[in-house]
Amino acid sequence: MSDFSEELKGPVTDDEEVETSVLSGAGMHFPWLQTYVETVAIGGKRRKDFAQTTSACLSFIQEALLKHQWQQAAEYMYSYFQTLEDSDSYKRQAAPEIIWKLGSEILFYHPKSNMESFSTFADRMKNIGVMNYLKISLQHALYLLHHGMLKDAKRNLSEAETWRHGENTSSREILINLIQAYKGLLQYYTWSEKKMELSKLDKDDYAYNAVAQDVFNHSWKTSANISALIKIPGVWDPFVKSYVEMLEFYGDRDGAQEVLTNYAYDEKFPSNPNAHIYLYNFLKRQKAPRSKLISVLKILYQIVPSHKLMLEFHTLLRKSEKEEHRKLGLEVLFGVLDFAGCTKNITAWKYLAKYLKNILMGNHLAWVQEEWNSRKNWWPGFHFSYFWAKSDWKEDTALACEKAFVAGLLLGKGCRYFRYILKQDHQVLGKKIKRMKRSVKKYSIVNPRL
Amino acid sequence: MDLEEAEEFKERCAQCAAVSWGLTDEGKYYCTSCHNVTERYQEVTNTDLIPNTQIKALNRGLKKKTILVKKGWDWYVCEGFQYILYQQAEALKNLGVGPELKNDVLHNFWKRYLQKSKQAYCKNPVYTTGRKPTVLEDNLSHSDWASEPELLSDVSCPPFLESGAESQSDIHTRKPFPVSKASQSETSVCSGSLDGVEYSQRKEKGIVKMTVPQTLAFCYLSLLWQREAITLSDLLRFVEEDHIPYINAFQHFPEQMKLYGRDRGIFGIESWPDYEDIYKKTIEVGTFLDLPRFPDITKDCYLHPNILCMKYLMEVNLPDEMHSLTCHVVKMTGMGEVDFLTFDPIAKMAKTVKYDVQAVAIIVVVLKLLFLLDDSFEWSLSNLAEKHNEKNKKDKPWFDFRKWYQIMKKAFDEKKQKWEEARAKYLWKSEKPLYYSFVDKPVAYKKREMVVNLQKQFSTLVESTATAGKKSPSSFQFNWTEEDTDRTCFHGHSLQGVLKEKGQSLLTKNSLYWLSTQKFCRCYCTHVTTYEESNYSLSYQFILNLFSFLLRIKTSLLHEEVSLVEKKLFEKKYSVKRKKSRSKKVRRH
């Protein structure tokens, strides 16, 4: 429901209709050009006032929705319903969808609206033409879910599932799949509730068998419902997750792995970091070999270099025997700390400090320099300014120490961050700082031992 | 009505299994819950097909009547227009226009139209396909209107515009065209009216075909003939405000006048009338009817520029003193002459004056004379006025253009916003949906029902105060009174600040003038000038926008009229083709 404004621009674009909105260049939109094109389309005749006022009405509704003026929006909506009777057949066909989207939005937020009125509205809109029945049913079910009415939502989905009217088109097939999958998701929900129940019961309990039987039945239905959908390219995270959970529960590891591998690696699917995360977590649970885990995370690293799993990736790489893996390990750490959201991640700094020292000790100065070259312009200001030294020390001395060590290694002992931390006389950390000072002297890349 | 009759059909619907049947106009059963139309005919219709089945024919008497109701009367397109004209005339009467307009003027114009277009009151009407007019043969002598004095005194014709009840009975009893039943079954397939199809295809040279906008041309012609105090822009505004039936005027047709198919194109209207369009049509109709010269527009007529200028000066809150200046311009340009103002359709170049636009244009010219409107001089005059008013609080205040602008801008913006909102909320669709054919009918009715239901649902979300009734008609859109403290009324302000005395005469302080159009098109095209907004000063733009909003016309039309007034006022300048402006003397009156 949230992105309806985008869809309103080209209401029937997913069908064969020609898009009339004039978009030129990267996201630029000229309203005057739109009206001009429209007059050209009707042969230079003046646009009918009906068309003018209804489109004005639409923009008034949109404006009211934007400003959360539900009352005004409802007032304009009252007039906008007449587009259902538009004599322009193209607009008439597009009207139900627009009205559904705007109307449901109004009814969702309007203080005087309630569940009943929403359902009446949905039922009415479903039955205007056959084009929108499924879409509206699905959204109606989601609305019911939002209000915690699981049973009604389920009934709604079942009704929609068995609904057959008009031609079968490919877009409708996807919708039916989606409806079934949502139904499956609801069944999964009951299943996992039952599973919880089961886990609380004693095996000898007389109810155990009945519940267990129940759990089993549910899983069978659900898997049938969901599996059709997740074969179609798309982002189906919640479905995949629950489906895999059930497969795993019944010991079908190969099945689960196949689903996840397909979800992550099939090129027809859109790039989706979660697919790789699910696969990685699954493989980790299955105690898969390190090389396999590394190959999964390598892809995730390319999509989301700042993901928190990157630290795990680093430890995997660090332990690897291959030299290129160890080099990559350094790259990954630097990559994580490039992101503003990770600047205070003490683990990352700790890893980097340790790993830098290790690498420099292992005579791989070139690796470090390679990473540092692209960052030496901005990291000092980004991480190692005097301001950061002060605030880091104040907030988290341990973090400040780690950072100071890294700063010293990368920028030399003259670096302000490093000097500031050294100056701080701390009793507990005193020893550590001393050790750090020594290491910096020895290994800092600024002053290579010739 | 349908449902009762369909009660005897008890089968289940093949689609939704409900037993709830209605009858289509063709006599087929359709399911009222899913609108599935069956192939089963109602029994009565079957007996029509096999007339010898005597037993079933017993039922006929009663049912045939209902079929007639469903089929509706036989009616002609021109009767539809006549009905609309009748309603419009009634509405005008309710607005305070004298009853003669309806009974005499409009009635006669319409009869004359029917005669001229050979639809009635003549020996060989256009509908000669197997039918002959019989009813009105006797009246033919009355329709010979060549001689002038009889034109408007002719009252012996059937007064079908006389009263509501009578007119309704007229429509089906005293029809000028007897109807042959045989042709009905053919024509009624594509239109509810008998000649809808034929009418929409008819193209005859030299004959003005009736359309819904044309009805307003008739109304305006009659108003003009009666010299009523309603201008064309007022008339169109009343139409827009729903005081005069126009959009969906057909929905008040008698129940038995069914409309569908081609009638939809003829009577269905999805736009408000356009000033220029109706203006053109008025001249067209006037010429076609071959009307004589209209009654003179003299100084005491509402449509005379002097009176209209006064009205518009009050409307836009300008000082009354400006009226003497507008009168002066009217005198200098000769625009107050009777011959100039009176509409004469049989003159060589039939044209009528756009009285309202012209009056407003004169005011704009006067504003330009006084304040130059070059985005600088008017403000410096305002500074003077402001200072003077601060010092002399007791005297009659000088007119302060800046203050006037601020107040008018606010009032105008509010008005315009409200107008736009009201337009966006306008409900176009009638309670009686128009459909193309019987196949469409249940769909159209279902859609209508759907819309009504949805509206009902959403009306509960709207506060009752928001849906206020329609406002009462008024020729004024703005209201300025001395009491209102927020909105200063400038009517009593003096123009002393912008005029200076010189001997016996008063001169405008402003000694310059710029012409809205430098050169006029030489050719005979109707283009006088084009209005490119950005070329003009902001104050001029504002004033044009304000006035064209009041009249609901395009700004370019007003600009054109201003140029025409200037052309008359500075005739010499145009003939010498010198661009230099000059000061204009304003004599003391």
Coordinates of C-alpha atoms in Angstrom, one line a residue, chain B residues 26 41-53 56-57 60-61 63-64 67-68 71:
Chain B
E26 CA -36.0 -7.0 -24.1
Y41 CA -37.7 -14.7 -22.6
Q42 CA -40.6 -13.6 -20.5
E43 CA -43.7 -15.4 -21.5
V44 CA -45.5 -12.3 -22.6
T45 CA -43.0 -11.6 -25.1
N46 CA -43.3 -15.1 -26.4
T47 CA -47.0 -14.5 -26.9
D48 CA -46.2 -11.5 -28.9
L49 CA -44.2 -13.6 -31.2
I50 CA -47.0 -16.2 -31.5
P51 CA -50.1 -14.1 -31.4
N52 CA -52.5 -17.1 -31.7
T53 CA -51.9 -18.5 -28.3
K56 CA -51.7 -16.5 -22.6
A57 CA -53.1 -13.5 -24.3
R60 CA -51.7 -9.3 -21.9
G61 CA -53.8 -6.3 -21.1
K63 CA -48.5 -6.5 -19.0
K64 CA -48.5 -4.7 -22.3
I67 CA -43.9 -3.1 -21.6
L68 CA -44.9 0.3 -22.9
K71 CA -40.0 0.7 -24.0

